[in-house]
CSV table of C-alpha atoms and ligand atoms in Angstrom, one decimal:
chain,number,residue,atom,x,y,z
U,1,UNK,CA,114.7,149.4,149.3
U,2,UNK,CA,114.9,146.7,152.2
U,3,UNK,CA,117.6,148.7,154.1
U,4,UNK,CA,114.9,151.1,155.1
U,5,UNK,CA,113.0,150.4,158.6
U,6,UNK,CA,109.2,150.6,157.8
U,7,UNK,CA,108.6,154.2,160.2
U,8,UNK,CA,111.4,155.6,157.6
U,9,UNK,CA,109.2,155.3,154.7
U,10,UNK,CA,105.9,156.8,156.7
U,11,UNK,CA,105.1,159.9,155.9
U,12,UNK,CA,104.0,161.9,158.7
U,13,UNK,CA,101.5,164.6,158.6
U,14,UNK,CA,102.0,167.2,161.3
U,15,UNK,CA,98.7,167.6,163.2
U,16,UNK,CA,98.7,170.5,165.8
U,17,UNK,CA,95.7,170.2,168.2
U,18,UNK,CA,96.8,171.5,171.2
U,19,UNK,CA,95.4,175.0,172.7
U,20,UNK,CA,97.8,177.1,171.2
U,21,UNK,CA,99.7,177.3,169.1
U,22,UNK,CA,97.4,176.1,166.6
U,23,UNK,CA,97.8,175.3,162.7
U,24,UNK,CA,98.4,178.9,161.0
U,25,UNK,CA,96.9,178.2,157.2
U,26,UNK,CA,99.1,178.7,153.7
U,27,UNK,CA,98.0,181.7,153.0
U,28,UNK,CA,98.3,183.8,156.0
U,29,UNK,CA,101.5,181.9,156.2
U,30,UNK,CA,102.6,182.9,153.0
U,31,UNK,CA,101.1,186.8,153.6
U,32,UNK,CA,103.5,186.4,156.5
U,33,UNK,CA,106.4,186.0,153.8
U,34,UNK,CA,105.6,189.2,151.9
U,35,UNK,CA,108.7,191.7,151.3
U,36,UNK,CA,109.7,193.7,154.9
U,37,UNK,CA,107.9,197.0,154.8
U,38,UNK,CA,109.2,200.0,156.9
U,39,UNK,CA,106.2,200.5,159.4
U,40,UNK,CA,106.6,204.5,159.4
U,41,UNK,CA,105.2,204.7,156.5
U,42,UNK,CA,101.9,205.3,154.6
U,43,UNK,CA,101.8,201.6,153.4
U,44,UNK,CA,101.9,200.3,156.8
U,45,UNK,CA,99.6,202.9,158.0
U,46,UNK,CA,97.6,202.1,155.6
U,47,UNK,CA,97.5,198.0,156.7
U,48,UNK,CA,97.1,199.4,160.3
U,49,UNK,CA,93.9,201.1,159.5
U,50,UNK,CA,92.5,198.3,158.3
U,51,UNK,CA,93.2,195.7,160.9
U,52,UNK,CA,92.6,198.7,163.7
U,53,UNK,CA,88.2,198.3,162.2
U,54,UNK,CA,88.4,194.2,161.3
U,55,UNK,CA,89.9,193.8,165.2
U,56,UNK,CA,86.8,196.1,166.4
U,57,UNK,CA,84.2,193.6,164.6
U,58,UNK,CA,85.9,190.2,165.6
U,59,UNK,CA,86.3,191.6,169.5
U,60,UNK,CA,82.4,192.9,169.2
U,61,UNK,CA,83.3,196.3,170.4
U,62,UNK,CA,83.2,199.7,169.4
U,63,UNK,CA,86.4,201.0,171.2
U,64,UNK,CA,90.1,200.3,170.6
U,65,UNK,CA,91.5,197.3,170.4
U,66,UNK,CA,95.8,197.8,171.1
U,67,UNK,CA,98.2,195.1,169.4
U,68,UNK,CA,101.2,194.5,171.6
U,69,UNK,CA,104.1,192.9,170.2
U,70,UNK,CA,103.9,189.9,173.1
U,71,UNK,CA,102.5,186.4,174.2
U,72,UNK,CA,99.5,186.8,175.5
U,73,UNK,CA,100.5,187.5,179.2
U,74,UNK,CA,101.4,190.6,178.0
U,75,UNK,CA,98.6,191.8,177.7
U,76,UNK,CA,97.4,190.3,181.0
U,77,UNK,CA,99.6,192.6,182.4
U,78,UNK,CA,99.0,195.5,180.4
U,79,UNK,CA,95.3,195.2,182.0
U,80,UNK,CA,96.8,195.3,185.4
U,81,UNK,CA,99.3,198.2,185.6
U,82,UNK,CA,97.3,200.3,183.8
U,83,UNK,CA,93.9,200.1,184.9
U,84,UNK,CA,95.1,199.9,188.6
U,85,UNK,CA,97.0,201.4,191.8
U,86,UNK,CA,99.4,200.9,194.5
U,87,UNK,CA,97.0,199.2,197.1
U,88,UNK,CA,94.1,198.5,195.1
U,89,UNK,CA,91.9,195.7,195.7
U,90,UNK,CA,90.6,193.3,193.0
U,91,UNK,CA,88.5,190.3,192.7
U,92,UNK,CA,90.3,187.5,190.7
U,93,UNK,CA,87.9,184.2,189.4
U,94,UNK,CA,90.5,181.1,189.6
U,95,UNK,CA,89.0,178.1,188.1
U,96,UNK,CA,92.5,177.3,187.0
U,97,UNK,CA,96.1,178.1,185.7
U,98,UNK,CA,94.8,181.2,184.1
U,99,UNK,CA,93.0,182.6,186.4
U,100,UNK,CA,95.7,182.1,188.7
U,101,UNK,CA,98.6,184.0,186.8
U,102,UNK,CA,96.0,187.3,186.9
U,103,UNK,CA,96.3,186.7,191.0
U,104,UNK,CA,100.5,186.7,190.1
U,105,UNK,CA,100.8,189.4,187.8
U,106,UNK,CA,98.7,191.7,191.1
U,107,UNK,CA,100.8,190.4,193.2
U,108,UNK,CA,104.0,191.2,191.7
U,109,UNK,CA,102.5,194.8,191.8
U,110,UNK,CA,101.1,195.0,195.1
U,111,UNK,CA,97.7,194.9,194.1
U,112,UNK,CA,95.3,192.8,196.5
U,113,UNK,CA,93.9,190.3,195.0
U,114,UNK,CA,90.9,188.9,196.6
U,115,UNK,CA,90.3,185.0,194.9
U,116,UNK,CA,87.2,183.6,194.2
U,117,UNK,CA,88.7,179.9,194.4
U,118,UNK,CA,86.5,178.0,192.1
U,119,UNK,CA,86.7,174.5,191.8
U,120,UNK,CA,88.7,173.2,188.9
U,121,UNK,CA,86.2,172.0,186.2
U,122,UNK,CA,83.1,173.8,187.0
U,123,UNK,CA,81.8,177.0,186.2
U,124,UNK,CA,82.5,180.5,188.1
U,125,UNK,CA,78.9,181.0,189.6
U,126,UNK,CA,77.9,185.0,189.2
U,127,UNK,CA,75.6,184.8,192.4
U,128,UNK,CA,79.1,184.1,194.5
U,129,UNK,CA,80.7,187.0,192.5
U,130,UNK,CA,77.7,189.4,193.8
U,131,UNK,CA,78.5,188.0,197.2
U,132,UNK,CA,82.1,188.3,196.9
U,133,UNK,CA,81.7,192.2,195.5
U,134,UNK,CA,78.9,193.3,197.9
U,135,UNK,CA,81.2,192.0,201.1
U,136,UNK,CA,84.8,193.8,199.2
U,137,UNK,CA,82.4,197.0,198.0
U,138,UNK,CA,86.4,198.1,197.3
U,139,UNK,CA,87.3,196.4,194.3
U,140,UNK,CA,88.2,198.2,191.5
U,141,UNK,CA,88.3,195.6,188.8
U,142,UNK,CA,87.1,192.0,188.0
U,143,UNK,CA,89.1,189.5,186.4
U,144,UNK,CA,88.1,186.7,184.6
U,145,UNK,CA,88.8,184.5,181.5
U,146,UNK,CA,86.0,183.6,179.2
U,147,UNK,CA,87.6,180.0,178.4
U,148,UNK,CA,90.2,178.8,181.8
U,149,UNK,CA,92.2,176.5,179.1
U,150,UNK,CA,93.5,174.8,181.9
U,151,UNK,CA,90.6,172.9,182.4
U,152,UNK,CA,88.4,173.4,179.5
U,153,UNK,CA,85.9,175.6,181.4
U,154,UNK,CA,83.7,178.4,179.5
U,155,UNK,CA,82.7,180.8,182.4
U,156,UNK,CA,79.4,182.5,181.8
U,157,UNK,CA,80.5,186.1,181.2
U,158,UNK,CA,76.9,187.4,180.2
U,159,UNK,CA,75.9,187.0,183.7
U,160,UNK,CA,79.2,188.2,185.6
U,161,UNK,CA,79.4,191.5,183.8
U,162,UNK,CA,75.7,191.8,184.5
U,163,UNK,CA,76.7,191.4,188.5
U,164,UNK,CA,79.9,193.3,188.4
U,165,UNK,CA,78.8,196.6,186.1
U,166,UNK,CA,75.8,196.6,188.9
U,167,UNK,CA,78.6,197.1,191.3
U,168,UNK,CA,80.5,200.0,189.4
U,169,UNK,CA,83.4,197.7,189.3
U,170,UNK,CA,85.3,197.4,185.9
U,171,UNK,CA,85.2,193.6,184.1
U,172,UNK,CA,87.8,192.5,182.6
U,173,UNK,CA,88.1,189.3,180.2
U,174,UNK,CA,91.1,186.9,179.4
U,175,UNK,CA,89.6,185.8,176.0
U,176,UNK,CA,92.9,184.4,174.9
U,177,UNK,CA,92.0,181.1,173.6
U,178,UNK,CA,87.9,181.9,174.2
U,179,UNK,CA,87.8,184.9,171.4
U,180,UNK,CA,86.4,182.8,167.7
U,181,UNK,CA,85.2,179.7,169.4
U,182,UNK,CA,83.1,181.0,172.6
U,183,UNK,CA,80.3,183.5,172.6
U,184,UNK,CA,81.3,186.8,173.6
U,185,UNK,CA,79.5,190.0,173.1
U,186,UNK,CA,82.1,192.4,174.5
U,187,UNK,CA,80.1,196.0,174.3
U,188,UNK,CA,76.8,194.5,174.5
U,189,UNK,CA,77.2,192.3,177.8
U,190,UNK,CA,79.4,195.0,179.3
U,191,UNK,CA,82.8,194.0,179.3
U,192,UNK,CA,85.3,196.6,179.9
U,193,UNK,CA,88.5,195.2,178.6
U,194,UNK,CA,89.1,191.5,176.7
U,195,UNK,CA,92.5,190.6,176.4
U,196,UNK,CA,93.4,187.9,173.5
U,197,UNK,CA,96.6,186.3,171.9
U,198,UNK,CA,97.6,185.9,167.9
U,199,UNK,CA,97.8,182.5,168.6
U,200,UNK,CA,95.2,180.6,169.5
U,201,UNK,CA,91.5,181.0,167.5
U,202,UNK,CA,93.9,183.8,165.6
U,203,UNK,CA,95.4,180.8,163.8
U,204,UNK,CA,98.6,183.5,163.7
U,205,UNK,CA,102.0,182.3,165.5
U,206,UNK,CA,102.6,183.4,168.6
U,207,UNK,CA,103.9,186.9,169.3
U,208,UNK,CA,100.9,189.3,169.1
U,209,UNK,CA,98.7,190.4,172.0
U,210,UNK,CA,95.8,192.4,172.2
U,211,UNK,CA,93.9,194.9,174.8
U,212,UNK,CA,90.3,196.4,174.0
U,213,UNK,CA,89.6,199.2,176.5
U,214,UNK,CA,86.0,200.9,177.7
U,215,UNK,CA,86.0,204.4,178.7
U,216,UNK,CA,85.2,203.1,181.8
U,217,UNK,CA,88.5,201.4,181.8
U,218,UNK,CA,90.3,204.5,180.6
U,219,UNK,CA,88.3,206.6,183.6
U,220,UNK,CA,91.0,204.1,186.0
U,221,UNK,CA,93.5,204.3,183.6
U,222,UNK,CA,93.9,208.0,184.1
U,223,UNK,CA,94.5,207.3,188.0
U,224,UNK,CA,96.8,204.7,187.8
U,225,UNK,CA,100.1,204.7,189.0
U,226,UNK,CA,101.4,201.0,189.0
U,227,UNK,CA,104.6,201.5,186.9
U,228,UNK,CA,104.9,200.4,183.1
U,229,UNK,CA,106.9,201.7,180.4
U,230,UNK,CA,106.5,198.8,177.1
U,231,UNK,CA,102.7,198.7,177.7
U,232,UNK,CA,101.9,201.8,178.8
U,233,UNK,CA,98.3,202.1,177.2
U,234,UNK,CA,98.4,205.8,177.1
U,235,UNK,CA,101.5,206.0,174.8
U,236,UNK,CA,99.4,203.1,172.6
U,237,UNK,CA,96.2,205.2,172.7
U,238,UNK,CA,98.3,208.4,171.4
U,239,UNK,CA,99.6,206.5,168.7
U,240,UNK,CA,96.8,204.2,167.5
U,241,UNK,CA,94.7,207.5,166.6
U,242,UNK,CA,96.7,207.9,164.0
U,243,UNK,CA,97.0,204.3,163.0
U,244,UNK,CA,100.4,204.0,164.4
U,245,UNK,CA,102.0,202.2,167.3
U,246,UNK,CA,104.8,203.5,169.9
U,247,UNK,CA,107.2,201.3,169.2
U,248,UNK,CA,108.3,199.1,166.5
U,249,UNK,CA,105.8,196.7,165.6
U,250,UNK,CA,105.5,193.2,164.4
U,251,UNK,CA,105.7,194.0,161.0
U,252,UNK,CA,104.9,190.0,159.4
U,253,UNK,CA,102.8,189.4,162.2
U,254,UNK,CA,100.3,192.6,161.6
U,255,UNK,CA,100.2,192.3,157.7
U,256,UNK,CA,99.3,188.0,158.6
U,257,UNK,CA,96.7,189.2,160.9
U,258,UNK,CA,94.9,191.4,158.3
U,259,UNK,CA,94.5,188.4,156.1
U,260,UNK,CA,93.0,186.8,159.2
U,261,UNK,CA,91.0,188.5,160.0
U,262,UNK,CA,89.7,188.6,156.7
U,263,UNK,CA,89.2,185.0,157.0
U,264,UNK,CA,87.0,185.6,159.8
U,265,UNK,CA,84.8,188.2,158.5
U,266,UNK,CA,84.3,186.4,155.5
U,267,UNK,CA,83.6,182.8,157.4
U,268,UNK,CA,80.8,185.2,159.8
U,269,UNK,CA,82.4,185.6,163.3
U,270,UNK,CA,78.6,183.8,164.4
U,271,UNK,CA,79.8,180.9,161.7
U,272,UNK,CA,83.2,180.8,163.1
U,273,UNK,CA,82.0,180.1,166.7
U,274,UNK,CA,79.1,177.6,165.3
U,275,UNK,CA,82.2,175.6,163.5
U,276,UNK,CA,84.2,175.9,166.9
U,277,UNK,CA,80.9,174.9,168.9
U,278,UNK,CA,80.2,171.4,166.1
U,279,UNK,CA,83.8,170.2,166.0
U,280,UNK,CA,83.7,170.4,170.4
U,281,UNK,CA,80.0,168.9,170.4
U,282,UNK,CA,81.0,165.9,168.1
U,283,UNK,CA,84.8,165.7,170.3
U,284,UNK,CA,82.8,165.1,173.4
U,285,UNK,CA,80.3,162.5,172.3
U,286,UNK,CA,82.8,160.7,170.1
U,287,UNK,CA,84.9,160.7,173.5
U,288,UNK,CA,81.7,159.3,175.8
U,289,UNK,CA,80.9,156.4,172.7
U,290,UNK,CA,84.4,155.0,173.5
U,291,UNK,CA,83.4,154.9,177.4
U,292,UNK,CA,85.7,158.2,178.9
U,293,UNK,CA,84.2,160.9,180.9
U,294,UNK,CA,84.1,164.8,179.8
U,295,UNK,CA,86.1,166.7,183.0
U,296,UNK,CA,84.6,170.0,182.3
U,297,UNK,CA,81.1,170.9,184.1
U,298,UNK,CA,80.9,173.7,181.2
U,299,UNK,CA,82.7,172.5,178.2
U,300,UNK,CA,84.1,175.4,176.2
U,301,UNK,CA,83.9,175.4,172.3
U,302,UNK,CA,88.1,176.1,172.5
U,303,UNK,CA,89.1,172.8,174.2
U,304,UNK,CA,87.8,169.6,175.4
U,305,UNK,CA,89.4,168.2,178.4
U,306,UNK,CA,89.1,164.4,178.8
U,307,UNK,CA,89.2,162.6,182.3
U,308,UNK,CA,92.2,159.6,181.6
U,309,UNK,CA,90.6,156.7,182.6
U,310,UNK,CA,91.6,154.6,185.9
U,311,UNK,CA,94.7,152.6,185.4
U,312,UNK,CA,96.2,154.4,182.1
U,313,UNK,CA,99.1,156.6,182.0
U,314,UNK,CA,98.0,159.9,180.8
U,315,UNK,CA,101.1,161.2,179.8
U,316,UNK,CA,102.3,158.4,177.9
U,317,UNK,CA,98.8,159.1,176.1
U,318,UNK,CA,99.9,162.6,175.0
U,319,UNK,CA,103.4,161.4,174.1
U,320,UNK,CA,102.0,158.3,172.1
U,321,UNK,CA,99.7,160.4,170.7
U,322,UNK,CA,102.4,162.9,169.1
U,323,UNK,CA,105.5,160.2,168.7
U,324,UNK,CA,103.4,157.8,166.9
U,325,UNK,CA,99.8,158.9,165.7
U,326,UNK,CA,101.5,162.8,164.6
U,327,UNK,CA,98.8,164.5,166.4
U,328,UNK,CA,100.1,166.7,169.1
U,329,UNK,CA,97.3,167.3,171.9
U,330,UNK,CA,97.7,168.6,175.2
U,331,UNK,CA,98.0,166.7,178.9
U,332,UNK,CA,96.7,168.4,182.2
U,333,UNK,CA,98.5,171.0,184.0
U,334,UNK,CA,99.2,171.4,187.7
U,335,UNK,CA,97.3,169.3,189.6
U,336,UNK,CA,95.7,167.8,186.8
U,337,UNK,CA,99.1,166.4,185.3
U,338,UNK,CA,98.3,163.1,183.8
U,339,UNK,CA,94.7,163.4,184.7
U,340,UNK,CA,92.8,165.0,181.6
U,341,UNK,CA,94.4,165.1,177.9
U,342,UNK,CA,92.9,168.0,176.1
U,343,UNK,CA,92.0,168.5,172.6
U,344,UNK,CA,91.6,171.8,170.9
U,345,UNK,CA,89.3,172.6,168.3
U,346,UNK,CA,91.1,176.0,168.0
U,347,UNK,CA,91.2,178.0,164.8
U,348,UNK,CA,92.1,176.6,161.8
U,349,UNK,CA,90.1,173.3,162.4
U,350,UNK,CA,87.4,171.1,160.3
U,351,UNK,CA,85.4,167.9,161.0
U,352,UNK,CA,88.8,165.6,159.6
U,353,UNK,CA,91.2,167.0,162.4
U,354,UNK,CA,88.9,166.2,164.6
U,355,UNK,CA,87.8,162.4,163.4
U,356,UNK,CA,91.7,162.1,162.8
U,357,UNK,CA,92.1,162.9,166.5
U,358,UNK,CA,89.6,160.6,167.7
U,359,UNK,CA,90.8,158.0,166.0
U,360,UNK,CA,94.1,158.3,166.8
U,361,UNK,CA,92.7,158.6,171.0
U,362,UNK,CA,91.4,154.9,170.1
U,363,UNK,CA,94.5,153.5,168.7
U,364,UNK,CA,96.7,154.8,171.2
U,365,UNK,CA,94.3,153.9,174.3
U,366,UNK,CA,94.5,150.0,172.9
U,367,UNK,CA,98.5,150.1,172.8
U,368,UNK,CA,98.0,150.9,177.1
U,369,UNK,CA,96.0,148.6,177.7
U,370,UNK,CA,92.4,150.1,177.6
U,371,UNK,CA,89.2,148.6,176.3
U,372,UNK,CA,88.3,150.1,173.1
U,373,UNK,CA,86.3,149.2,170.3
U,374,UNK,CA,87.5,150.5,167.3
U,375,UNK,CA,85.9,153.0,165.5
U,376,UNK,CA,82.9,153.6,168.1
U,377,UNK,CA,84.1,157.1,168.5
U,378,UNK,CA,84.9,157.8,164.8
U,379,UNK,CA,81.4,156.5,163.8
U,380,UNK,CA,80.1,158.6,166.5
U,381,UNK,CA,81.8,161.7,165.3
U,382,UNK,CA,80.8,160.9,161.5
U,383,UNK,CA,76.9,160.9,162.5
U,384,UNK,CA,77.2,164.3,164.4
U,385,UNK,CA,79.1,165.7,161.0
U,386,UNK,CA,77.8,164.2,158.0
S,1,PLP,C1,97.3,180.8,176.2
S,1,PLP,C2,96.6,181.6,177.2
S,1,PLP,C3,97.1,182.7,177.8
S,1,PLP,C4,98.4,183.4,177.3
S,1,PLP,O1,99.5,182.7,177.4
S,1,PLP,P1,100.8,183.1,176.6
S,1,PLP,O2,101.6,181.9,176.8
S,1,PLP,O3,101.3,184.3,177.3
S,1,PLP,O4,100.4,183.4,175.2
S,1,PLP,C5,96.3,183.4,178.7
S,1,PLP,N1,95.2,183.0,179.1
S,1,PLP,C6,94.6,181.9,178.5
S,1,PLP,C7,93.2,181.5,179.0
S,1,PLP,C8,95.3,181.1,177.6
S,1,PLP,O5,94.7,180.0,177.1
């Protein structure tokens, strides 16, 4: 003893609260460890099968939902070269960062993207998306995301797809960190295609990505002839009706997503998203007791983004906040870089992350200088979850 500096002897808990990755629990962890299984085989099949109907419950839809060995991108690209063609026209919502890489993936593949530019923070408005269609009567396909993570923005898809499935047009969905903590009815509100990610409200590590696709979808899927080879949806359709993938899949990945999914189902996907919905609720007034301002307009149940007040350096925030306080949250992107900090509320989350956040925002915003009162936010938080 007494050689030791006093931050030796601390131990540290690890606290991941950014929007993705997120904290993946022991036991799908340790499913994840199980002995390598050839995936030819009736025991994988077998897994297959089963994650094939759980992934048909947690997306809300009755048609196939296509794993992709990827980060989610993937399969934002997946829903671009296969749905479309050389010189289509389609209508991309940017509220953010998100939004913005569907307009680059159609642009690498010379699809025109028409933008609805939507002001970063606020809802996309479905009138202007009924304008937008009725004056490009073109468009082939609607892109979207359900949460823009960029910002903290849940758009309302309910009333989009009710606009764009009145204009023939095909909607599709960028649920990647939205799916498990935002509404979203995927067959019953209309939505064609949903893409998602394993690691976000999956609470897997990165490297899966998904694709559910309406026979409306498939109707432009048959047409297209944008080039693919890895995500050709054709090949995966093929295979997945007979629980099995084109290529080699991601073996550890697959068998830790059945027991997530099991985790969901047995949690109540509606009990999942009404955890997701509490934890953000209690984030945001905890935030407004200590004095700082909410940025989003629509505050999603994924991620609450946090204006940095006047005069404080926001990324010293997000540094302090991880170096010293072991939480690891997010700062702004783009043109919101030191602007917003953003805490998720993704996945494997309960009312203790989120108090331990909190108070870790207050500690850290007294080291730079703000003024806080401690515990006004934790005691906040601790009325809205006792
Ligand atoms: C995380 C995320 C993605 C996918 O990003 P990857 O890094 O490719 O996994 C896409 N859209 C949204 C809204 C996201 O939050």
């Amino acid at each position: 003893m007494g050689s030791k500096k006093e931050e030796d002897l601390k131990v540290r808990k690890y606290r991941l609260m950014s929007p993705g990755p997120t904290p993946v629990p022991e036991k799908i962890l340790l499913r994840m460890a199980d002995t390598m299984i050839h995936h030819r085989t009736p025991q994988f099949q077998g897994i297959l099968k089963d994650v094939n109907a759980k992934m048909k419950k947690v997306f809300r839809t009755e048609n196939p939902v296509f794993i992709f060995a990827s980060s989610g991108t993937g399969a934002m690209e997946a829903s671009v070269v296969n749905l479309l063609s050389r010189g289509d026209k389609v209508l991309v919502i940017r509220g953010g960062k998100f939004g913005e890489r569907f307009s680059e993936i159609c642009g690498a593949y010379g699809v025109e993207a028409v933008g609805y530019d939507v002001t970063w923070g606020e809802p996309a408005d479905p009138a202007v998306v009924d304008k937008l269609l009725r004056e490009h009567a073109d468009v082939k396909a609607v892109y979207s995301t359900l949460c823009e993570t960029s910002t903290g923005v849940v758009n309302d898809i309910k009333g989009i797809a009710k606009v764009v499935s009145g204009m023939g047009a095909v909607l599709v969905v960028d649920a990647v960190s939205g799916l498990t903590a935002d509404e979203l009815r995927t067959d019953e509100w209309g939505v064609d295609v949903v893409v998602c990610g394993s690691q976000k409200g999956l609470m897997l590590p990165p490297g899966l990505a998904f694709l559910s696709l309406s026979p409306k979808a498939e109707e432009l899927m048959e047409r297209s002839d944008l080039p693919k080879y890895y995500f050709d949806l054709k090949a995966a359709r093929k295979s997945y009706k007979k629980d099995d993938t084109p290529w080699t899949p991601a073996v550890s990945l697959i068998m830790g997503l059945d027991s997530v999914l099991d985790m969901i189902l047995e949690e109540g996907p509606d009990t999942v998203i009404d955890r997701h919905a509490r934890l953000a609720h209690a984030t945001r007034e905890a935030v407004r007791a200590i004095g700082l301002e909410i940025f989003s307009k629509s505050p999603s149940n994924a991620v609450t983004s946090v204006k940095v007040p006047e005069g404080i350096d926001g990324a010293a925030l997000v540094k302090k906040m991880r170096d010293e306080q072991g939480v690891t949250i997010a700062g702004g992107q783009a043109a919101l870089k030191g602007k917003i900090f953003r805490i998720a509320h993704l996945g494997y989350m309960d009312e203790y992350d989120t108090i331990a956040a909190i108070a870790g925002v207050e500690i850290v915003l007294s080291q730079l200088g703000y003024d806080v009162e401690f515990g006004k936010g934790v005691a906040r938080m601790q009325e809205l979850l006792k």
